[in-house]
GROMACS .gro file of C-alpha atoms in nm:
model
  408
    1MET     CA    1   6.491  -9.877   3.231
    2GLU     CA    2   6.334  -9.537   3.247
    3THR     CA    3   5.973  -9.510   3.344
    4PRO     CA    4   5.763  -9.353   3.061
    5ILE     CA    5   5.613  -9.021   3.149
    6GLU     CA    6   5.241  -8.987   3.084
    7VAL     CA    7   5.157  -8.651   2.934
    8LYS     CA    8   4.808  -8.526   3.019
    9PRO     CA    9   4.645  -8.234   2.838
   10THR     CA   10   4.648  -7.919   3.039
   11ARG     CA   11   4.328  -7.747   3.145
   12VAL     CA   12   4.396  -7.459   2.907
   13ALA     CA   13   4.448  -7.688   2.609
   14SER     CA   14   4.138  -7.896   2.679
   15GLY     CA   15   3.933  -7.583   2.733
   16PHE     CA   16   4.042  -7.447   2.397
   17LEU     CA   17   3.948  -7.772   2.228
   18ASP     CA   18   3.606  -7.767   2.392
   19ASP     CA   19   3.547  -7.408   2.277
   20LEU     CA   20   3.653  -7.499   1.925
   21SER     CA   21   3.419  -7.798   1.924
   22GLU     CA   22   3.127  -7.584   2.042
   23THR     CA   23   3.206  -7.322   1.777
   24CYS     CA   24   3.198  -7.583   1.502
   25LYS     CA   25   2.858  -7.701   1.625
   26MET     CA   26   2.696  -7.357   1.627
   27GLY     CA   27   2.421  -7.291   1.374
   28SER     CA   28   2.263  -7.632   1.386
   29PRO     CA   29   1.953  -7.691   1.599
   30ASN     CA   30   2.051  -8.050   1.678
   31GLY     CA   31   2.405  -7.968   1.784
   32ARG     CA   32   2.573  -8.125   1.484
   33ALA     CA   33   2.821  -7.951   1.262
   34MET     CA   34   2.686  -7.719   0.999
   35TYR     CA   35   2.569  -7.924   0.703
   36ARG     CA   36   2.735  -7.913   0.367
   37THR     CA   37   2.577  -7.962   0.030
   38ASP     CA   38   2.752  -8.172  -0.230
   39ASP     CA   39   2.869  -7.871  -0.425
   40GLU     CA   40   3.030  -7.695  -0.131
   41VAL     CA   41   3.402  -7.704  -0.057
   42PRO     CA   42   3.498  -7.880   0.271
   43PHE     CA   43   3.619  -7.651   0.543
   44ASP     CA   44   3.927  -7.860   0.621
   45SER     CA   45   4.051  -7.853   0.261
   46GLU     CA   46   4.073  -7.478   0.265
   47ILE     CA   47   4.210  -7.409   0.614
   48ASN     CA   48   4.481  -7.622   0.773
   49PHE     CA   49   4.433  -7.523   1.133
   50HIS     CA   50   4.575  -7.740   1.413
   51PRO     CA   51   4.427  -7.654   1.752
   52SER     CA   52   4.693  -7.850   1.941
   53GLU     CA   53   4.967  -7.623   1.813
   54SER     CA   54   4.772  -7.315   1.911
   55SER     CA   55   4.704  -7.464   2.255
   56LEU     CA   56   5.073  -7.533   2.320
   57MET     CA   57   5.154  -7.179   2.217
   58ASP     CA   58   4.907  -7.044   2.468
   59VAL     CA   59   5.028  -7.281   2.743
   60HIS     CA   60   5.393  -7.181   2.718
   61GLY     CA   61   5.302  -6.819   2.665
   62SER     CA   62   5.596  -6.762   2.435
   63HIS     CA   63   5.410  -6.750   2.107
   64SER     CA   64   5.101  -6.543   2.186
   65GLY     CA   65   5.161  -6.318   1.889
   66GLU     CA   66   5.179  -6.618   1.657
   67SER     CA   67   4.855  -6.750   1.807
   68ARG     CA   68   4.679  -6.426   1.716
   69THR     CA   69   4.817  -6.455   1.362
   70VAL     CA   70   4.668  -6.803   1.327
   71HIS     CA   71   4.333  -6.665   1.444
   72HIS     CA   72   4.339  -6.392   1.181
   73GLU     CA   73   4.428  -6.645   0.913
   74THR     CA   74   4.135  -6.858   1.022
   75LEU     CA   75   3.894  -6.564   0.995
   76ALA     CA   76   4.027  -6.479   0.650
   77GLY     CA   77   3.987  -6.842   0.547
   78MET     CA   78   3.629  -6.847   0.670
   79ILE     CA   79   3.549  -6.532   0.470
   80TYR     CA   80   3.714  -6.683   0.162
   81ARG     CA   81   3.517  -7.004   0.205
   82SER     CA   82   3.189  -6.815   0.244
   83ILE     CA   83   3.249  -6.624  -0.079
   84GLN     CA   84   3.345  -6.944  -0.252
   85VAL     CA   85   3.028  -7.121  -0.137
   86VAL     CA   86   2.794  -6.835  -0.229
   87VAL     CA   87   2.944  -6.739  -0.564
   88PHE     CA   88   3.153  -7.022  -0.705
   89SER     CA   89   3.029  -7.347  -0.551
   90ASN     CA   90   2.710  -7.395  -0.756
   91LYS     CA   91   2.735  -7.478  -1.125
   92LEU     CA   92   2.411  -7.289  -1.187
   93ASN     CA   93   2.600  -6.966  -1.116
   94LEU     CA   94   2.755  -7.000  -1.462
   95LEU     CA   95   2.427  -6.851  -1.590
   96MET     CA   96   2.481  -6.521  -1.407
   97PRO     CA   97   2.636  -6.344  -1.711
   98PHE     CA   98   2.307  -6.388  -1.897
   99GLY     CA   99   2.155  -6.109  -1.683
  100PRO     CA  100   2.394  -5.835  -1.803
  101LEU     CA  101   2.374  -5.988  -2.152
  102ALA     CA  102   1.997  -5.934  -2.150
  103ILE     CA  103   2.051  -5.565  -2.070
  104LEU     CA  104   2.305  -5.541  -2.353
  105VAL     CA  105   2.069  -5.707  -2.602
  106GLN     CA  106   1.788  -5.475  -2.496
  107LYS     CA  107   2.006  -5.168  -2.550
  108LEU     CA  108   2.149  -5.281  -2.885
  109THR     CA  109   1.859  -5.460  -3.053
  110GLY     CA  110   1.546  -5.408  -2.845
  111HIS     CA  111   1.436  -5.764  -2.930
  112LEU     CA  112   1.198  -5.835  -2.642
  113GLY     CA  113   1.185  -6.211  -2.702
  114TRP     CA  114   1.560  -6.249  -2.656
  115VAL     CA  115   1.555  -6.012  -2.359
  116PHE     CA  116   1.285  -6.221  -2.193
  117GLY     CA  117   1.470  -6.550  -2.248
  118LEU     CA  118   1.809  -6.418  -2.138
  119SER     CA  119   1.656  -6.252  -1.831
  120LEU     CA  120   1.492  -6.581  -1.734
  121LEU     CA  121   1.828  -6.762  -1.757
  122GLY     CA  122   2.010  -6.486  -1.570
  123ILE     CA  123   1.769  -6.481  -1.279
  124MET     CA  124   1.781  -6.857  -1.216
  125PRO     CA  125   2.113  -6.861  -1.024
  126LEU     CA  126   2.008  -6.556  -0.823
  127ALA     CA  127   1.684  -6.730  -0.731
  128GLU     CA  128   1.871  -7.043  -0.625
  129ARG     CA  129   2.115  -6.844  -0.410
  130LEU     CA  130   1.822  -6.660  -0.251
  131GLY     CA  131   1.677  -6.996  -0.155
  132TYR     CA  132   2.013  -7.105  -0.014
  133ALA     CA  133   2.041  -6.788   0.196
  134THR     CA  134   1.686  -6.837   0.321
  135GLU     CA  135   1.764  -7.191   0.429
  136GLN     CA  136   2.067  -7.071   0.623
  137LEU     CA  137   1.859  -6.802   0.795
  138ALA     CA  138   1.593  -7.059   0.879
  139PHE     CA  139   1.845  -7.244   1.097
  140TYR     CA  140   1.847  -6.942   1.331
  141THR     CA  141   1.509  -6.776   1.278
  142GLY     CA  142   1.283  -7.074   1.216
  143ASP     CA  143   1.076  -7.175   0.914
  144THR     CA  144   0.813  -6.902   0.953
  145VAL     CA  145   1.054  -6.608   0.952
  146GLY     CA  146   1.268  -6.774   0.685
  147GLY     CA  147   0.974  -6.805   0.448
  148LEU     CA  148   0.863  -6.450   0.524
  149LEU     CA  149   1.210  -6.312   0.447
  150ASN     CA  150   1.224  -6.504   0.120
  151ALA     CA  151   0.883  -6.373   0.014
  152THR     CA  152   0.980  -6.018   0.110
  153PHE     CA  153   1.303  -6.026  -0.089
  154GLY     CA  154   1.120  -6.177  -0.385
  155ASN     CA  155   0.846  -5.911  -0.376
  156ALA     CA  156   1.081  -5.615  -0.329
  157THR     CA  157   1.147  -5.597  -0.704
  158GLU     CA  158   0.776  -5.610  -0.785
  159LEU     CA  159   0.704  -5.330  -0.538
  160ILE     CA  160   0.972  -5.106  -0.690
  161ILE     CA  161   0.856  -5.174  -1.047
  162SER     CA  162   0.492  -5.117  -0.948
  163ILE     CA  163   0.566  -4.779  -0.790
  164TYR     CA  164   0.769  -4.674  -1.095
  165ALA     CA  165   0.493  -4.787  -1.335
  166LEU     CA  166   0.230  -4.614  -1.122
  167LYS     CA  167   0.418  -4.284  -1.141
  168SER     CA  168   0.432  -4.332  -1.519
  169GLY     CA  169   0.055  -4.358  -1.532
  170MET     CA  170   0.040  -4.733  -1.610
  171THR     CA  171  -0.219  -4.809  -1.345
  172ARG     CA  172  -0.376  -5.102  -1.528
  173VAL     CA  173  -0.039  -5.267  -1.583
  174VAL     CA  174   0.026  -5.248  -1.208
  175GLN     CA  175  -0.309  -5.406  -1.129
  176LEU     CA  176  -0.267  -5.693  -1.376
  177SER     CA  177   0.096  -5.770  -1.293
  178LEU     CA  178   0.026  -5.785  -0.919
  179LEU     CA  179  -0.282  -5.999  -0.981
  180GLY     CA  180  -0.071  -6.228  -1.195
  181SER     CA  181   0.186  -6.260  -0.918
  182ILE     CA  182  -0.082  -6.372  -0.674
  183LEU     CA  183  -0.224  -6.629  -0.917
  184SER     CA  184   0.121  -6.756  -1.013
  185ASN     CA  185   0.231  -6.803  -0.652
  186MET     CA  186  -0.086  -6.975  -0.537
  187LEU     CA  187  -0.133  -7.209  -0.832
  188LEU     CA  188   0.191  -7.255  -1.025
  189VAL     CA  189   0.454  -7.211  -0.755
  190LEU     CA  190   0.266  -7.401  -0.486
  191GLY     CA  191   0.156  -7.664  -0.737
  192CYS     CA  192   0.512  -7.729  -0.857
  193ALA     CA  193   0.631  -7.744  -0.495
  194PHE     CA  194   0.366  -8.003  -0.404
  195LEU     CA  195   0.433  -8.201  -0.722
  196CYS     CA  196   0.813  -8.214  -0.692
  197GLY     CA  197   0.805  -8.264  -0.316
  198GLY     CA  198   0.550  -8.543  -0.351
  199ILE     CA  199   0.756  -8.722  -0.616
  200VAL     CA  200   1.082  -8.700  -0.423
  201ASN     CA  201   0.915  -8.799  -0.094
  202HIS     CA  202   0.671  -9.048  -0.246
  203GLU     CA  203   0.714  -9.296   0.038
  204LYS     CA  204   0.522  -9.069   0.277
  205GLU     CA  205   0.264  -8.792   0.279
  206GLN     CA  206   0.415  -8.453   0.344
  207VAL     CA  207   0.265  -8.238   0.618
  208PHE     CA  208   0.276  -7.870   0.707
  209ASN     CA  209   0.145  -7.637   0.976
  210LYS     CA  210  -0.228  -7.629   0.909
  211ALA     CA  211  -0.289  -7.343   1.155
  212ALA     CA  212  -0.047  -7.108   0.978
  213ALA     CA  213  -0.193  -7.202   0.638
  214SER     CA  214  -0.544  -7.125   0.765
  215VAL     CA  215  -0.438  -6.778   0.878
  216ASN     CA  216  -0.294  -6.704   0.535
  217SER     CA  217  -0.608  -6.835   0.365
  218GLY     CA  218  -0.820  -6.605   0.581
  219LEU     CA  219  -0.607  -6.304   0.488
  220LEU     CA  220  -0.635  -6.392   0.119
  221LEU     CA  221  -1.014  -6.409   0.149
  222MET     CA  222  -1.007  -6.069   0.320
  223ALA     CA  223  -0.804  -5.934   0.027
  224VAL     CA  224  -1.061  -6.076  -0.215
  225MET     CA  225  -1.331  -5.897  -0.017
  226GLY     CA  226  -1.144  -5.566  -0.047
  227ILE     CA  227  -1.099  -5.611  -0.422
  228LEU     CA  228  -1.446  -5.752  -0.490
  229PHE     CA  229  -1.662  -5.478  -0.339
  230PRO     CA  230  -1.534  -5.187  -0.554
  231ALA     CA  231  -1.584  -5.401  -0.866
  232VAL     CA  232  -1.939  -5.495  -0.765
  233LEU     CA  233  -2.014  -5.132  -0.678
  234HIS     CA  234  -1.894  -5.027  -1.023
  235TYR     CA  235  -2.082  -5.288  -1.227
  236THR     CA  236  -2.409  -5.256  -1.035
  237HIS     CA  237  -2.404  -4.876  -1.075
  238THR     CA  238  -2.498  -4.826  -0.710
  239GLU     CA  239  -2.240  -4.560  -0.622
  240VAL     CA  240  -2.359  -4.265  -0.415
  241HIS     CA  241  -2.120  -4.039  -0.602
  242VAL     CA  242  -2.050  -4.177  -0.947
  243GLY     CA  243  -1.677  -4.199  -1.016
  244LYS     CA  244  -1.585  -4.102  -0.659
  245SER     CA  245  -1.736  -4.355  -0.422
  246GLU     CA  246  -1.548  -4.640  -0.586
  247LEU     CA  247  -1.212  -4.465  -0.540
  248SER     CA  248  -1.294  -4.359  -0.184
  249LEU     CA  249  -1.393  -4.714  -0.090
  250SER     CA  250  -1.071  -4.846  -0.242
  251ARG     CA  251  -0.858  -4.606  -0.039
  252PHE     CA  252  -1.043  -4.680   0.284
  253SER     CA  253  -1.021  -5.055   0.228
  254SER     CA  254  -0.650  -5.026   0.145
  255CYS     CA  255  -0.579  -4.855   0.476
  256ILE     CA  256  -0.772  -5.125   0.661
  257MET     CA  257  -0.581  -5.398   0.476
  258LEU     CA  258  -0.247  -5.239   0.565
  259VAL     CA  259  -0.347  -5.232   0.932
  260ALA     CA  260  -0.452  -5.597   0.909
  261TYR     CA  261  -0.119  -5.694   0.754
  262VAL     CA  262   0.079  -5.517   1.024
  263ALA     CA  263  -0.130  -5.698   1.286
  264TYR     CA  264  -0.065  -6.024   1.102
  265LEU     CA  265   0.311  -5.967   1.118
  266PHE     CA  266   0.290  -5.903   1.493
  267PHE     CA  267   0.073  -6.212   1.538
  268GLN     CA  268   0.307  -6.426   1.331
  269LEU     CA  269   0.639  -6.307   1.471
  270LYS     CA  270   0.557  -6.217   1.829
  271SER     CA  271   0.223  -6.328   1.964
  272GLN     CA  272   0.214  -6.673   1.799
  273ARG     CA  273   0.569  -6.718   1.675
  274ASN     CA  274   0.566  -7.089   1.752
  275LEU     CA  275   0.229  -7.139   1.583
  276TYR     CA  276   0.345  -7.137   1.294
  277VAL     CA  277   0.924  -5.445  -1.590
  278SER     CA  278   0.668  -5.236  -1.740
  279VAL     CA  279   0.479  -5.406  -2.024
  280ASN     CA  280   0.553  -5.268  -2.371
  281GLU     CA  281   0.223  -5.275  -2.570
  282GLY     CA  282   0.430  -5.264  -2.878
  283ALA     CA  283   0.539  -5.619  -2.775
  284SER     CA  284   0.175  -5.715  -2.746
  285THR     CA  285   0.102  -5.606  -3.102
  286ALA     CA  286   0.411  -5.776  -3.247
  287TRP     CA  287   0.342  -6.107  -3.075
  288GLU     CA  288  -0.036  -6.080  -3.129
  289ILE     CA  289  -0.085  -6.163  -2.762
  290PRO     CA  290  -0.332  -5.975  -2.538
  291VAL     CA  291  -0.178  -5.728  -2.293
  292ALA     CA  292  -0.365  -5.896  -2.009
  293PHE     CA  293  -0.197  -6.230  -2.090
  294ILE     CA  294   0.150  -6.073  -2.091
  295SER     CA  295   0.084  -5.886  -1.764
  296VAL     CA  296  -0.088  -6.168  -1.575
  297ILE     CA  297   0.093  -6.476  -1.707
  298LEU     CA  298   0.429  -6.403  -1.874
  299LEU     CA  299   0.558  -6.117  -1.658
  300PRO     CA  300   0.506  -6.294  -1.322
  301LEU     CA  301   0.689  -6.602  -1.453
  302VAL     CA  302   1.010  -6.396  -1.451
  303GLY     CA  303   0.922  -6.191  -1.144
  304ASN     CA  304   0.838  -6.501  -0.939
  305ALA     CA  305   1.139  -6.706  -1.045
  306ALA     CA  306   1.294  -6.660  -0.700
  307GLU     CA  307   0.985  -6.786  -0.519
  308HIS     CA  308   0.941  -7.066  -0.770
  309ALA     CA  309   1.292  -7.207  -0.730
  310SER     CA  310   1.296  -7.165  -0.352
  311ALA     CA  311   0.955  -7.325  -0.293
  312ILE     CA  312   1.043  -7.631  -0.505
  313MET     CA  313   1.383  -7.672  -0.340
  314PHE     CA  314   1.238  -7.662   0.011
  315ALA     CA  315   0.954  -7.900  -0.080
  316MET     CA  316   1.201  -8.155  -0.218
  317LYS     CA  317   1.387  -8.134   0.113
  318ASP     CA  318   1.058  -8.202   0.297
  319LYS     CA  319   1.043  -7.849   0.442
  320LEU     CA  320   0.690  -7.765   0.337
  321ASP     CA  321   0.640  -7.498   0.602
  322ILE     CA  322   0.905  -7.285   0.430
  323SER     CA  323   0.754  -7.363   0.088
  324LEU     CA  324   0.414  -7.240   0.204
  325GLY     CA  325   0.577  -6.936   0.363
  326VAL     CA  326   0.729  -6.858   0.025
  327ALA     CA  327   0.432  -6.929  -0.203
  328ILE     CA  328   0.125  -6.848   0.007
  329GLY     CA  329   0.314  -6.592   0.218
  330SER     CA  330   0.417  -6.407  -0.096
  331SER     CA  331   0.058  -6.400  -0.224
  332THR     CA  332  -0.061  -6.272   0.113
  333GLN     CA  333   0.205  -6.002   0.117
  334ILE     CA  334   0.115  -5.883  -0.233
  335SER     CA  335  -0.260  -5.880  -0.172
  336MET     CA  336  -0.252  -5.733   0.180
  337PHE     CA  337   0.049  -5.501   0.155
  338VAL     CA  338   0.181  -5.432  -0.196
  339ILE     CA  339  -0.157  -5.363  -0.362
  340PRO     CA  340  -0.295  -5.143  -0.079
  341PHE     CA  341   0.043  -4.967  -0.054
  342CYS     CA  342   0.030  -4.884  -0.427
  343VAL     CA  343  -0.321  -4.743  -0.380
  344VAL     CA  344  -0.195  -4.518  -0.100
  345ILE     CA  345   0.115  -4.415  -0.300
  346GLY     CA  346  -0.105  -4.330  -0.597
  347TRP     CA  347  -0.328  -4.128  -0.364
  348ILE     CA  348  -0.029  -3.932  -0.232
  349THR     CA  349   0.139  -3.874  -0.571
  350GLY     CA  350  -0.177  -3.783  -0.759
  351HIS     CA  351  -0.191  -4.099  -0.973
  352PRO     CA  352  -0.519  -4.252  -0.853
  353MET     CA  353  -0.540  -4.629  -0.840
  354ASP     CA  354  -0.841  -4.817  -0.708
  355LEU     CA  355  -0.914  -5.176  -0.612
  356ASN     CA  356  -1.148  -5.234  -0.903
  357PHE     CA  357  -0.958  -5.502  -1.093
  358GLN     CA  358  -1.257  -5.555  -1.327
  359LEU     CA  359  -1.514  -5.831  -1.294
  360PHE     CA  360  -1.336  -6.109  -1.486
  361GLU     CA  361  -1.006  -6.067  -1.302
  362THR     CA  362  -1.176  -6.046  -0.963
  363ALA     CA  363  -1.376  -6.363  -1.031
  364VAL     CA  364  -1.056  -6.549  -1.125
  365LEU     CA  365  -0.887  -6.436  -0.803
  366PHE     CA  366  -1.187  -6.532  -0.590
  367LEU     CA  367  -1.211  -6.884  -0.732
  368THR     CA  368  -0.833  -6.932  -0.705
  369VAL     CA  369  -0.831  -6.845  -0.336
  370ILE     CA  370  -1.123  -7.083  -0.274
  371VAL     CA  371  -0.949  -7.372  -0.455
  372VAL     CA  372  -0.619  -7.319  -0.271
  373ALA     CA  373  -0.796  -7.286   0.065
  374PHE     CA  374  -0.960  -7.625   0.011
  375MET     CA  375  -0.625  -7.777  -0.082
  376LEU     CA  376  -0.465  -7.652   0.239
  377GLN     CA  377  -0.738  -7.736   0.488
  378GLU     CA  378  -0.609  -8.088   0.564
  379GLY     CA  379  -0.252  -7.982   0.634
  380THR     CA  380  -0.110  -8.246   0.399
  381ALA     CA  381   0.045  -8.236   0.052
  382ASN     CA  382   0.114  -8.487  -0.224
  383TYR     CA  383   0.201  -8.490  -0.593
  384PHE     CA  384  -0.166  -8.520  -0.700
  385LYS     CA  385  -0.261  -8.196  -0.524
  386GLY     CA  386   0.034  -8.030  -0.693
  387LEU     CA  387  -0.079  -8.158  -1.033
  388MET     CA  388  -0.432  -8.027  -0.974
  389LEU     CA  389  -0.301  -7.678  -0.889
  390ILE     CA  390  -0.083  -7.671  -1.201
  391LEU     CA  391  -0.376  -7.776  -1.419
  392CYS     CA  392  -0.588  -7.502  -1.262
  393TYR     CA  393  -0.316  -7.252  -1.354
  394LEU     CA  394  -0.324  -7.374  -1.715
  395ILE     CA  395  -0.699  -7.307  -1.724
  396VAL     CA  396  -0.639  -6.956  -1.587
  397ALA     CA  397  -0.364  -6.894  -1.845
  398ALA     CA  398  -0.589  -7.009  -2.130
  399SER     CA  399  -0.870  -6.787  -2.003
  400PHE     CA  400  -0.650  -6.477  -2.006
  401TYR     CA  401  -0.517  -6.568  -2.352
  402VAL     CA  402  -0.868  -6.534  -2.499
  403HIS     CA  403  -0.970  -6.246  -2.271
  404VAL     CA  404  -0.982  -5.887  -2.393
  405ASP     CA  405  -0.929  -5.634  -2.116
  406SER     CA  406  -1.240  -5.417  -2.099
  407SER     CA  407  -1.045  -5.119  -1.969
  408GLN     CA  408  -0.826  -5.095  -2.281
   0.00000   0.00000   0.00000
């Protein structure tokens, strides 16, 4: 009887398998394979790749060309799978056509109510995909940078619209819409994140980096200081040069705020990286709604849809540090960068914009920052805190509904 021959894997074959195993584990901080959500297509169902066959080809050396072909097929399969996951895997992406439909309705009918509703539906899948991309980046960059990138992408549209509106002479619309974005992010977005995260994770109290939240709260208070002083100077009539001192102070304060924000980015990313649509007043007349309410409440609801969806999604996954980076980080970026940047742009282009947001609006911003700062001082979150923030936002919304803008 013939003795059976034991076949042992060659060093080349085992080395290839080890490399393949390590490649599959890349992208996860705990060394496990990249996670899949329920709506994603499994990798193995799309690509039938057998490493043993490739290893034998390399060992015998007679099929090296075929081995390279398999590699190219694998790369093509990975690209196909990535496109499938990003575009086709989520059922919410079925709402994407509503975005172009809103443009079509606006061109054909000009019915602003339909345009608003269709735009809101069309932006939802884009907001969800932005949150998904942020979560993938957070695996490599960390929660702090991930939240910062999400806030930056979400505020890019607001910055572009603000510059365009500023050049068109709609200075007050720019002020109110940016103020509304800050209020919406701090109260509504953060409140919904705390509420949903607290309900989903009701068995424990969620925690976040208190040190990073304190830094953001300090920057928001600094922004309130920069916005408050020109308003107080205006209403107390204590300007040295009437009509000029207020604008000069606004420009000086804006430059200081931009420097502070750049220093904050360096502190956050380098020094302490481990620490932590223009309003149509015809619309206002037709709906019998004050312009301030449309600018401060309704417009930011659409503009902040990306931050809203992302912050809630991360909170439900018990990733509150990213949620705070999205909600509070976005408010900090608007107050310390976007608003001062618009003041400087207006200065350069000859469309003067100051930091005098009027007394009522400034008081609302000041009290909002104080309330949120108290909510964040413990470094914990629960559904009750989220409910309180949402109720505060309802009070703000009601106040602007009965408020008549004194500058109009």
